[in-house]
mmCIF file of C-alpha atoms and ligand atoms in Angstrom:
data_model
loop_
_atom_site.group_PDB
_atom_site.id
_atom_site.type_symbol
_atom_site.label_atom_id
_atom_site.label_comp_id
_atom_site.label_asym_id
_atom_site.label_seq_id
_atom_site.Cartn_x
_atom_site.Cartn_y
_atom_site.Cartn_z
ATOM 1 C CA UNK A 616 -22.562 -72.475 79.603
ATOM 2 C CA UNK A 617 -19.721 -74.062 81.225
ATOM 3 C CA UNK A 618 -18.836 -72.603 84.256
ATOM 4 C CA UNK A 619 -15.060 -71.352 84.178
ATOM 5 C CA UNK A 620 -14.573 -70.927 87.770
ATOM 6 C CA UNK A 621 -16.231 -73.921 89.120
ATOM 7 C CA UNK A 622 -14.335 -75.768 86.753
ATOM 8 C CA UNK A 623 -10.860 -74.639 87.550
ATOM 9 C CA UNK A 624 -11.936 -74.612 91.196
ATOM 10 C CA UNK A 625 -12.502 -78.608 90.322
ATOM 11 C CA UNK A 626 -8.915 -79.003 88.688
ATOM 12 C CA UNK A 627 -6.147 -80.593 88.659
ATOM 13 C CA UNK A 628 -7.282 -84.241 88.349
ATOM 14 C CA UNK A 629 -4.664 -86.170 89.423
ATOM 15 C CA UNK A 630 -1.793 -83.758 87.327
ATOM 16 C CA UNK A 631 -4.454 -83.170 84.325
ATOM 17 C CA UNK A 632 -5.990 -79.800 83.544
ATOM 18 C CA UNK A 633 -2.902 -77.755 84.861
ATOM 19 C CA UNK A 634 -2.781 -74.918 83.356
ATOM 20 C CA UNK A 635 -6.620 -74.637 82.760
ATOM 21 C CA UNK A 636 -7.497 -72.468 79.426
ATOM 22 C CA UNK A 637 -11.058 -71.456 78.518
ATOM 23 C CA UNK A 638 -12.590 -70.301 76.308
ATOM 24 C CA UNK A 639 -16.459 -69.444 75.447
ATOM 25 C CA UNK A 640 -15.826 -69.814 71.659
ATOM 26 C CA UNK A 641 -12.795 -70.777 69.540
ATOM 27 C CA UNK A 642 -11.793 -72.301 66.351
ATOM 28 C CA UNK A 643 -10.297 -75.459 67.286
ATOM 29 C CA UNK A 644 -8.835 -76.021 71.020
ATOM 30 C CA UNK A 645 -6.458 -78.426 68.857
ATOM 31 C CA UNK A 646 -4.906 -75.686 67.109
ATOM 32 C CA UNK A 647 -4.929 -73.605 70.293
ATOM 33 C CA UNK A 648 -3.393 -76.671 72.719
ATOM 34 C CA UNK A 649 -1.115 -77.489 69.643
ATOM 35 C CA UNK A 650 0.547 -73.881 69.669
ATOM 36 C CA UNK A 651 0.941 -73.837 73.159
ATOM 37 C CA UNK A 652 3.184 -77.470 72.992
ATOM 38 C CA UNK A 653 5.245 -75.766 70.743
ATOM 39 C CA UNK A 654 6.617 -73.400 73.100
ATOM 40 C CA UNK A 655 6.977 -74.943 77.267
ATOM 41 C CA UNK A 656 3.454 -75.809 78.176
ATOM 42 C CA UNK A 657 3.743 -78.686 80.514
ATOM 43 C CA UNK A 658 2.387 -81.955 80.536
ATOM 44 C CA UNK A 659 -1.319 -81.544 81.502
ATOM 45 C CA UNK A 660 -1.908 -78.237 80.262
ATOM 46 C CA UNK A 661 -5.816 -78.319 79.555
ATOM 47 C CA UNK A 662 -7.612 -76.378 77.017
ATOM 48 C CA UNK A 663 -11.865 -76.418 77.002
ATOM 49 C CA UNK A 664 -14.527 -74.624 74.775
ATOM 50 C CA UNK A 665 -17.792 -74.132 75.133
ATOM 51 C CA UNK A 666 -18.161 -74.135 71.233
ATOM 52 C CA UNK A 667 -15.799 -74.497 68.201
ATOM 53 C CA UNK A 668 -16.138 -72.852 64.932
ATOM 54 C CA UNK A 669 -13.599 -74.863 63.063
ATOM 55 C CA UNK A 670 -13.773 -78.032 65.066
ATOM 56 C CA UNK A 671 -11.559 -80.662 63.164
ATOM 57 C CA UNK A 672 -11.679 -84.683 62.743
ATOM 58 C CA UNK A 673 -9.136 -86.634 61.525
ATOM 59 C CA UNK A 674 -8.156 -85.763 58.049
ATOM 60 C CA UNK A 675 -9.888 -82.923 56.147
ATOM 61 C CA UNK A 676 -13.036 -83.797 58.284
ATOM 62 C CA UNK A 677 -14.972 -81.433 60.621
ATOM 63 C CA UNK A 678 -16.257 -81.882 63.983
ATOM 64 C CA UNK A 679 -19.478 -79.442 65.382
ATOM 65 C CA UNK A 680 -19.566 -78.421 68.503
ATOM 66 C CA UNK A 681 -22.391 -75.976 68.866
ATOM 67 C CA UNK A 682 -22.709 -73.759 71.777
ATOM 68 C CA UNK A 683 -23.419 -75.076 75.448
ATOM 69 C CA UNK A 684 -24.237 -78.623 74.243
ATOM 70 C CA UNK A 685 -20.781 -81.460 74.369
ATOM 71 C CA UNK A 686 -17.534 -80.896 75.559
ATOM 72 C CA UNK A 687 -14.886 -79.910 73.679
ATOM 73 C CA UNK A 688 -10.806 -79.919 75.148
ATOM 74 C CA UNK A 689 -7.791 -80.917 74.455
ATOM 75 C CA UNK A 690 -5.394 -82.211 76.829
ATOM 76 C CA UNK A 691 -1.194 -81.826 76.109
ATOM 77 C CA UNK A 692 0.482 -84.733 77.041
ATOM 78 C CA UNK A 693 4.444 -85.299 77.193
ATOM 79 C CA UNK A 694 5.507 -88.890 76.973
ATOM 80 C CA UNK A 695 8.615 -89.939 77.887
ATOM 81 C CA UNK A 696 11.435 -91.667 75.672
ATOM 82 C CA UNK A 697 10.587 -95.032 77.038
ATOM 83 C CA UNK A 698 6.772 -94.634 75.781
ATOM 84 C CA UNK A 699 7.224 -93.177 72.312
ATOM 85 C CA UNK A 700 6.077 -96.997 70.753
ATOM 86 C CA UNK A 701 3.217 -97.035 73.054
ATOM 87 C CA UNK A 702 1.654 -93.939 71.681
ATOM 88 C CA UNK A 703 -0.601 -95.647 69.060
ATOM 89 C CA UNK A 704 -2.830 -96.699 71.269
ATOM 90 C CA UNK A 705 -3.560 -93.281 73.084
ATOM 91 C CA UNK A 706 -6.820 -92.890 70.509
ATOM 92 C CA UNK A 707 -7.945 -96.149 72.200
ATOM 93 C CA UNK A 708 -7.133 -95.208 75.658
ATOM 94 C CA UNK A 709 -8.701 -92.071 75.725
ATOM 95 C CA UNK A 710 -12.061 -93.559 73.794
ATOM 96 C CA UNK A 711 -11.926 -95.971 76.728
ATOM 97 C CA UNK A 712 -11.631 -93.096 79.612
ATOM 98 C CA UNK A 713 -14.481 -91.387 77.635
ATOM 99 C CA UNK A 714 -16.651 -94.738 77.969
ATOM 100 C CA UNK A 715 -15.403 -95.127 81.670
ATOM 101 C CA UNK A 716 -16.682 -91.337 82.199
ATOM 102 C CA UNK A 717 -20.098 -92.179 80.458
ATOM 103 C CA UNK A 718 -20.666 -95.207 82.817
ATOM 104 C CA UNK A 719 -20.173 -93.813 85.745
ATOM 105 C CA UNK A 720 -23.215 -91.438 84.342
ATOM 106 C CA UNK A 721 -24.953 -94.453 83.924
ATOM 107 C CA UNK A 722 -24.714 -95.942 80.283
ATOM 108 C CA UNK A 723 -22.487 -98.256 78.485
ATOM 109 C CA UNK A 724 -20.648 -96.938 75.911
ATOM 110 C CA UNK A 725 -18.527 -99.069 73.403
ATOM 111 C CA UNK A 726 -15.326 -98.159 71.496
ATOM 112 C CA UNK A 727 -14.939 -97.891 67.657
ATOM 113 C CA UNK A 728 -11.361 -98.409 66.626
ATOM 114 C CA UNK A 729 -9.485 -96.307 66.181
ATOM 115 C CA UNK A 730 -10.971 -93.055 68.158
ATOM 116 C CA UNK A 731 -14.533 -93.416 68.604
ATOM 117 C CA UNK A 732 -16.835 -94.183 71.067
ATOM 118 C CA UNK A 733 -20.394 -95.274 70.902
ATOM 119 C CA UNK A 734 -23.524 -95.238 72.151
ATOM 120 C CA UNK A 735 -26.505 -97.850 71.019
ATOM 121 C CA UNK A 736 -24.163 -98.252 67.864
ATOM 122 C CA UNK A 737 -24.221 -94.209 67.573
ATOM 123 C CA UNK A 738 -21.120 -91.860 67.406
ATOM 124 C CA UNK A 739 -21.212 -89.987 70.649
ATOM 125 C CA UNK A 740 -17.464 -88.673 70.374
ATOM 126 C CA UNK A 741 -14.540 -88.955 68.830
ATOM 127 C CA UNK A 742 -10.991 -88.417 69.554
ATOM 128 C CA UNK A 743 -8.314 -86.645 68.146
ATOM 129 C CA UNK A 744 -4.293 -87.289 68.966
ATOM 130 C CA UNK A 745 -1.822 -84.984 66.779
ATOM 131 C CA UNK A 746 1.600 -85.532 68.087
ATOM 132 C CA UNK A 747 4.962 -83.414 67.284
ATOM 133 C CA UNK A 748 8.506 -84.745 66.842
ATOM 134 C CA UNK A 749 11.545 -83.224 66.661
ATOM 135 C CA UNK A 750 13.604 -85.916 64.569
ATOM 136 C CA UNK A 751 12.683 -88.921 66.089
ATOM 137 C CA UNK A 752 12.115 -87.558 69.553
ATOM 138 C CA UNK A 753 8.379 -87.668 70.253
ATOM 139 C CA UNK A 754 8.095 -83.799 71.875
ATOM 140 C CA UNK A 755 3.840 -83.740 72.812
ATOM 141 C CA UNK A 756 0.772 -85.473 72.151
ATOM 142 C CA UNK A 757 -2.278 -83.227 71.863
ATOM 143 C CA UNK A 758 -5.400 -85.411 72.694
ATOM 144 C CA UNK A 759 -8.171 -83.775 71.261
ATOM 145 C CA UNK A 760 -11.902 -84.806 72.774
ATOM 146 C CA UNK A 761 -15.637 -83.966 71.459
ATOM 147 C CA UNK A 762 -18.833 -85.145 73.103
ATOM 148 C CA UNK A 763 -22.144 -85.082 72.334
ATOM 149 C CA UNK A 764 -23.893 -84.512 75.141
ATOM 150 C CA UNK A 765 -27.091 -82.612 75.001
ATOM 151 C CA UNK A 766 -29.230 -83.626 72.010
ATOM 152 C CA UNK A 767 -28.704 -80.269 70.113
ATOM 153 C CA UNK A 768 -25.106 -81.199 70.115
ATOM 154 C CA UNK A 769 -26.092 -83.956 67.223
ATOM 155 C CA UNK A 770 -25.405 -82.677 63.946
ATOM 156 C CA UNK A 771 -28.108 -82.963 61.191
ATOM 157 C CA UNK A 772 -27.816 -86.573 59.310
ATOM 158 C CA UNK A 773 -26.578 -84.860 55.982
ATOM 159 C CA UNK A 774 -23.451 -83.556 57.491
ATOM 160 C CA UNK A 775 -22.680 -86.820 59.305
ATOM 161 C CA UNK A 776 -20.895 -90.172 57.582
ATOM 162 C CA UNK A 777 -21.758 -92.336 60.675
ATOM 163 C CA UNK A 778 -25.110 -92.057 62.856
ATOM 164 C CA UNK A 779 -24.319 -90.219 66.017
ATOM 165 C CA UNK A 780 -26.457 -89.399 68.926
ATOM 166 C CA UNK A 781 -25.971 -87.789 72.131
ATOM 167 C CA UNK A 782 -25.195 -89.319 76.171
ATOM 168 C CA UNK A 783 -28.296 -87.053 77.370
ATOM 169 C CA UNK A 784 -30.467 -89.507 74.622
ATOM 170 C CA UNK A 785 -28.346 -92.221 76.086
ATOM 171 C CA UNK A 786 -28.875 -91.987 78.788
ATOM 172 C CA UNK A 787 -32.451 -90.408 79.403
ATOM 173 C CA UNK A 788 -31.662 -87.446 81.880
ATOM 174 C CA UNK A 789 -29.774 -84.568 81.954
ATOM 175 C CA UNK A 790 -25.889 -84.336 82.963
ATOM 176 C CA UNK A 791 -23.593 -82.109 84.118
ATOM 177 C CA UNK A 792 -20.698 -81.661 81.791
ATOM 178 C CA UNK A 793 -18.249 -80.456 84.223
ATOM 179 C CA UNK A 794 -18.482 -83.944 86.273
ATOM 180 C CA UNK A 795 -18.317 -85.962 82.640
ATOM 181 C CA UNK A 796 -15.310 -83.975 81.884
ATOM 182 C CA UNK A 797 -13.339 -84.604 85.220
ATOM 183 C CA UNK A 798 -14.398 -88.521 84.788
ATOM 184 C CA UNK A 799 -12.644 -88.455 81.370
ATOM 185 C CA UNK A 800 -9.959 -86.203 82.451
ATOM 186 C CA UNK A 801 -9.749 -89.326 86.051
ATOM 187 C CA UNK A 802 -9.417 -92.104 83.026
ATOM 188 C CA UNK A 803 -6.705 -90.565 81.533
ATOM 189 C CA UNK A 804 -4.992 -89.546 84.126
ATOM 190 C CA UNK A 805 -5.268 -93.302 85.491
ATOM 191 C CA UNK A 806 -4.650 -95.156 82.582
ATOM 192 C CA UNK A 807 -1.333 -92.792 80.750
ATOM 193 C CA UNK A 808 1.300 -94.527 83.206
ATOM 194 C CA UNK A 809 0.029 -97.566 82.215
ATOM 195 C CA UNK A 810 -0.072 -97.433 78.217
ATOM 196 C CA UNK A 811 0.666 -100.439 76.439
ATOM 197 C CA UNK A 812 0.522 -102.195 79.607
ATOM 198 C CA UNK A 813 -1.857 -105.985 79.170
ATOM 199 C CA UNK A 814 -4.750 -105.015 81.344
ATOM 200 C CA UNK A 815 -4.992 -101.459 79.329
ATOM 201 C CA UNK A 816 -5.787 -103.558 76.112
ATOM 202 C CA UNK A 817 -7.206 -106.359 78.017
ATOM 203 C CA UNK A 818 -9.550 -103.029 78.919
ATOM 204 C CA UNK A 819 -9.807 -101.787 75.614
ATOM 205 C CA UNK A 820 -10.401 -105.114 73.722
ATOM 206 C CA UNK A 821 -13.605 -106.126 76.366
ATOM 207 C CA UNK A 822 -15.079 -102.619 75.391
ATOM 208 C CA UNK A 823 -14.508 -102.972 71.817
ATOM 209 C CA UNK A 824 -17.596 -102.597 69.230
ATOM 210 C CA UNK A 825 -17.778 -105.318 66.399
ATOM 211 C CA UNK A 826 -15.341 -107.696 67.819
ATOM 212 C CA UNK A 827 -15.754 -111.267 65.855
ATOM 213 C CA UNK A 828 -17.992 -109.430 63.322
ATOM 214 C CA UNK A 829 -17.624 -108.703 59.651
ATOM 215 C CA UNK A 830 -15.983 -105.418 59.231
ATOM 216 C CA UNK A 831 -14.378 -103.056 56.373
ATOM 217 C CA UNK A 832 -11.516 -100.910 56.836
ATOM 218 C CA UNK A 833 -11.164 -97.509 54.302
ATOM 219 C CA UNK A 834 -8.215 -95.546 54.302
ATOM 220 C CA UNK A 835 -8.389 -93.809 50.544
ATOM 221 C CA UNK A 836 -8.468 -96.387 47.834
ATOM 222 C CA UNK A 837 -7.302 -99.372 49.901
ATOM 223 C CA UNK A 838 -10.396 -101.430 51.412
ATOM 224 C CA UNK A 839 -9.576 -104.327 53.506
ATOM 225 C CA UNK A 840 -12.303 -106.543 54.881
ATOM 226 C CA UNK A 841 -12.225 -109.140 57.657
ATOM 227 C CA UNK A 842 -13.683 -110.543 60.658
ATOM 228 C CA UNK A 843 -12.613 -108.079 63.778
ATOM 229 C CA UNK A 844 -10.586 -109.679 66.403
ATOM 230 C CA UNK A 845 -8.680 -107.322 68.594
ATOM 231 C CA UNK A 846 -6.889 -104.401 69.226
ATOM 232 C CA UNK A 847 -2.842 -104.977 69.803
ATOM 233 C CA UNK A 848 -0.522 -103.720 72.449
ATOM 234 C CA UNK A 849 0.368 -100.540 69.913
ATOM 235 C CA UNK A 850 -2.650 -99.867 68.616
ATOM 236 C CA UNK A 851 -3.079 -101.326 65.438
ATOM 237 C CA UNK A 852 -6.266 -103.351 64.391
ATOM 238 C CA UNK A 853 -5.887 -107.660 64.464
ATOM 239 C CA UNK A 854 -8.039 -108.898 61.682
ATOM 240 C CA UNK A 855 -8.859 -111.971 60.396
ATOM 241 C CA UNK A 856 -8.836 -112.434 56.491
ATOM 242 C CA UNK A 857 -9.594 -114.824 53.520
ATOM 243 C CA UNK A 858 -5.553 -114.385 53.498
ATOM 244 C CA UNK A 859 -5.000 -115.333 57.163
ATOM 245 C CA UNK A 860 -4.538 -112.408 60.264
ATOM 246 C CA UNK A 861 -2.861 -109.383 59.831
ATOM 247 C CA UNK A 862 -2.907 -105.990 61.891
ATOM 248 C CA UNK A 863 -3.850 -102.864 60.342
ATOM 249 C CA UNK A 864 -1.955 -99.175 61.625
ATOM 250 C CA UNK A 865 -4.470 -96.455 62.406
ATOM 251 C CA UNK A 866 -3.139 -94.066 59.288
ATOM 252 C CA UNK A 867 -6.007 -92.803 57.763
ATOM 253 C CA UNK A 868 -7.756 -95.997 58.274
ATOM 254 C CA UNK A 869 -11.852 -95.784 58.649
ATOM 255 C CA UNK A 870 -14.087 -98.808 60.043
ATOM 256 C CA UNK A 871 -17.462 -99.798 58.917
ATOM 257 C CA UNK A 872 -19.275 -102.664 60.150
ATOM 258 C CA UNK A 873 -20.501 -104.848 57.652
ATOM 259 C CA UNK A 874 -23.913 -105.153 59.030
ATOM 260 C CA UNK A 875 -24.455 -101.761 60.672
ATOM 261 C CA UNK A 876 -27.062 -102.654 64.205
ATOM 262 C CA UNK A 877 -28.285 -99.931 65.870
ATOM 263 C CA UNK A 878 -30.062 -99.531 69.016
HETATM 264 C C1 BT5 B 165 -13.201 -87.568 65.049
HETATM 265 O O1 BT5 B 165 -12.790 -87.506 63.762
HETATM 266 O O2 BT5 B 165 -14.156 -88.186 65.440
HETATM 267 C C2 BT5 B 165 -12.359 -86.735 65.994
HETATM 268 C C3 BT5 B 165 -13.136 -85.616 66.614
HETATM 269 C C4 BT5 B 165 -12.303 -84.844 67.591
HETATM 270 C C5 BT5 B 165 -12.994 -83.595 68.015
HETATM 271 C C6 BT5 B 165 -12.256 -82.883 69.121
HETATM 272 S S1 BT5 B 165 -13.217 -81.624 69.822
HETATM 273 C C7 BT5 B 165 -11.870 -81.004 70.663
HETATM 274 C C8 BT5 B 165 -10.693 -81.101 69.732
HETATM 275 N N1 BT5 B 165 -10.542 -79.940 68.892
HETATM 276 C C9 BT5 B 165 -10.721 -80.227 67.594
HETATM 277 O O3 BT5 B 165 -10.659 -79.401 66.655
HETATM 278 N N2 BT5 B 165 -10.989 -81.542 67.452
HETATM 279 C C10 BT5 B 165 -10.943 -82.230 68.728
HETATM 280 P P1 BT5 B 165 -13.331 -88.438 62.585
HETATM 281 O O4 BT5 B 165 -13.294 -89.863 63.003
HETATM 282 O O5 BT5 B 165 -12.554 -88.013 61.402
HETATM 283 O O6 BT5 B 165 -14.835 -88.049 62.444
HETATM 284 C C11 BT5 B 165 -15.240 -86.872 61.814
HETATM 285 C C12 BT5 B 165 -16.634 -87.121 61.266
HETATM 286 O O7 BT5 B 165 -17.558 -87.179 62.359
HETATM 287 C C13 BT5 B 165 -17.172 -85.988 60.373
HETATM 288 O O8 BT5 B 165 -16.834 -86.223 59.051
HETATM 289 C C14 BT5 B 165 -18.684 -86.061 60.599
HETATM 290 O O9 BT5 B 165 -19.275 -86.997 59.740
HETATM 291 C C15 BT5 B 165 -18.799 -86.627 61.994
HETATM 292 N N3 BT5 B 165 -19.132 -85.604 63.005
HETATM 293 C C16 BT5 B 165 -18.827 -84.294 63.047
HETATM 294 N N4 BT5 B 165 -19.278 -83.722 64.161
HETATM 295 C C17 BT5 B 165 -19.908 -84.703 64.854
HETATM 296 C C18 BT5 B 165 -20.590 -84.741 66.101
HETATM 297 N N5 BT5 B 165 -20.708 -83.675 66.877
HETATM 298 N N6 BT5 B 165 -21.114 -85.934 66.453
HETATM 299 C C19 BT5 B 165 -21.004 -87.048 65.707
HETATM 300 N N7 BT5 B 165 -20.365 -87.068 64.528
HETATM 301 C C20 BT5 B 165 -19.812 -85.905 64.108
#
């Protein structure tokens, strides 16, 4: 179990995790962090489960979180005006504050445009962002994070679209959740003031899986394929095509390497 009090006795990290809510089981601390932006929560408000029954992905997908095994929070963040273009690359940012948190465990973790982050070629978490506008005013970002930490924290193969494994495999010892989650919580923290800033992608881009390798991108019928070369300044995904470069939004976009290595 996480342990409530020691963990709000560890909080705020530098602004982040202010208000604190937990809870042993919920649905989806999305939908729970997602109600509380509508009404005044502030910027940093926090919101961690120990397990989710309705745990979502992007799209109609799922994401497990069984009991005492990964982490599982959500984090509201309010940009300002100046840094509504910037906020494409928050999936990116907070994949890279997840891999900064993992390697200060010990292991080197790589990130999977656009919200992934893996581990010998594995899916060891995956990030969420659900932002709400009123017109074209950018009101929150919820950034939704799920770990894999302890090996029964892997779902079963059939329910999976992507290998995944676990840090604890990883990494080959145990670790303590709490001090993963205030690393991740210390990246993000570090790196929002500087979104869309050069050494934020520069960041981003020397972490990124696949880079100069065959890749496919799936977002419903369209498939485009192309050799991966970077991630931009907003977000979007530089490839390079039979038809020359082009850069690909996040929408519902999916990436599969052509040649899938895994260690
Ligand atoms: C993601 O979606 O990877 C985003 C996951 C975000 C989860 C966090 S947990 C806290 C917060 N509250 C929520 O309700 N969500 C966020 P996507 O790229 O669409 O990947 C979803 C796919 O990952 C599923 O279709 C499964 O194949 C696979 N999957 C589900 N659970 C997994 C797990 N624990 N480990 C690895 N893969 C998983």
């Amino acid at each position: 179990m996480i342990d409530e009090a020691r963990l709000q006795s560890m909080l705020p990290v530098r602004g982040l995790g202010q208000p604190f809510h937990f809870f042993e089981t919920i649905g989806s601390t999305n939908d729970f962090a997602k109600e509380l932006a509508k009404g005044d929560a502030p910027h940093g408000t926090l919101v961690v489960a120990d397990e989710q029954t309705a745990g979502r992905g992007r799209g109609d997908r799922r994401w497990l979180t069984p009991k005492g095994t990964g982490l599982a929070l959500s984090l509201i963040l309010r940009p300002e005006r100046s840094m509504q273009n910037r906020v494409g690359v928050v999936g990116c940012m907070a994949a890279l504050a997840i891999q900064e948190g993992v390697l200060k465990e010990g292991i080197k973790a790589e990130i999977k445009w656009p919200n992934d982050v893996l581990i010998g070629g594995r899916k060891t978490a995956g990030v969420l962002v659900e932002a709400a506008w009123e017109g074209t005013d950018l009101t929150s970002l919820v950034v939704g994070i799920g770990v894999n930490v302890r090996i029964a924290s892997v779902p079963p193969e059939e329910q999976l679209d992507y290998p995944a494994t676990c840090v604890e495999t990883g990494l080959g010892k145990s670790v303590d959740r709490m001090v993963l989650l205030l690393g991740i919580l210390e990246g993000i923290a570090r790196w929002w003031p500087r979104l869309g800033s050069e050494e934020l992608i520069g960041r981003i881009n020397d972490g990124l899986a696949f880079r100069g390798r065959e890749i496919e991108l799936v977002g419903g019928e369209e498939i485009i394929r192309g050799t991966l070369v970077r991630v931009k300044p907003d977000g979007r995904l530089r490839l390079m095509t039979d038809s020359g470069e082009i850069n690909v939004g996040i929408g519902g976009m999916r990436l599969h390497p052509l040649d899938l290595e895994l260690g």
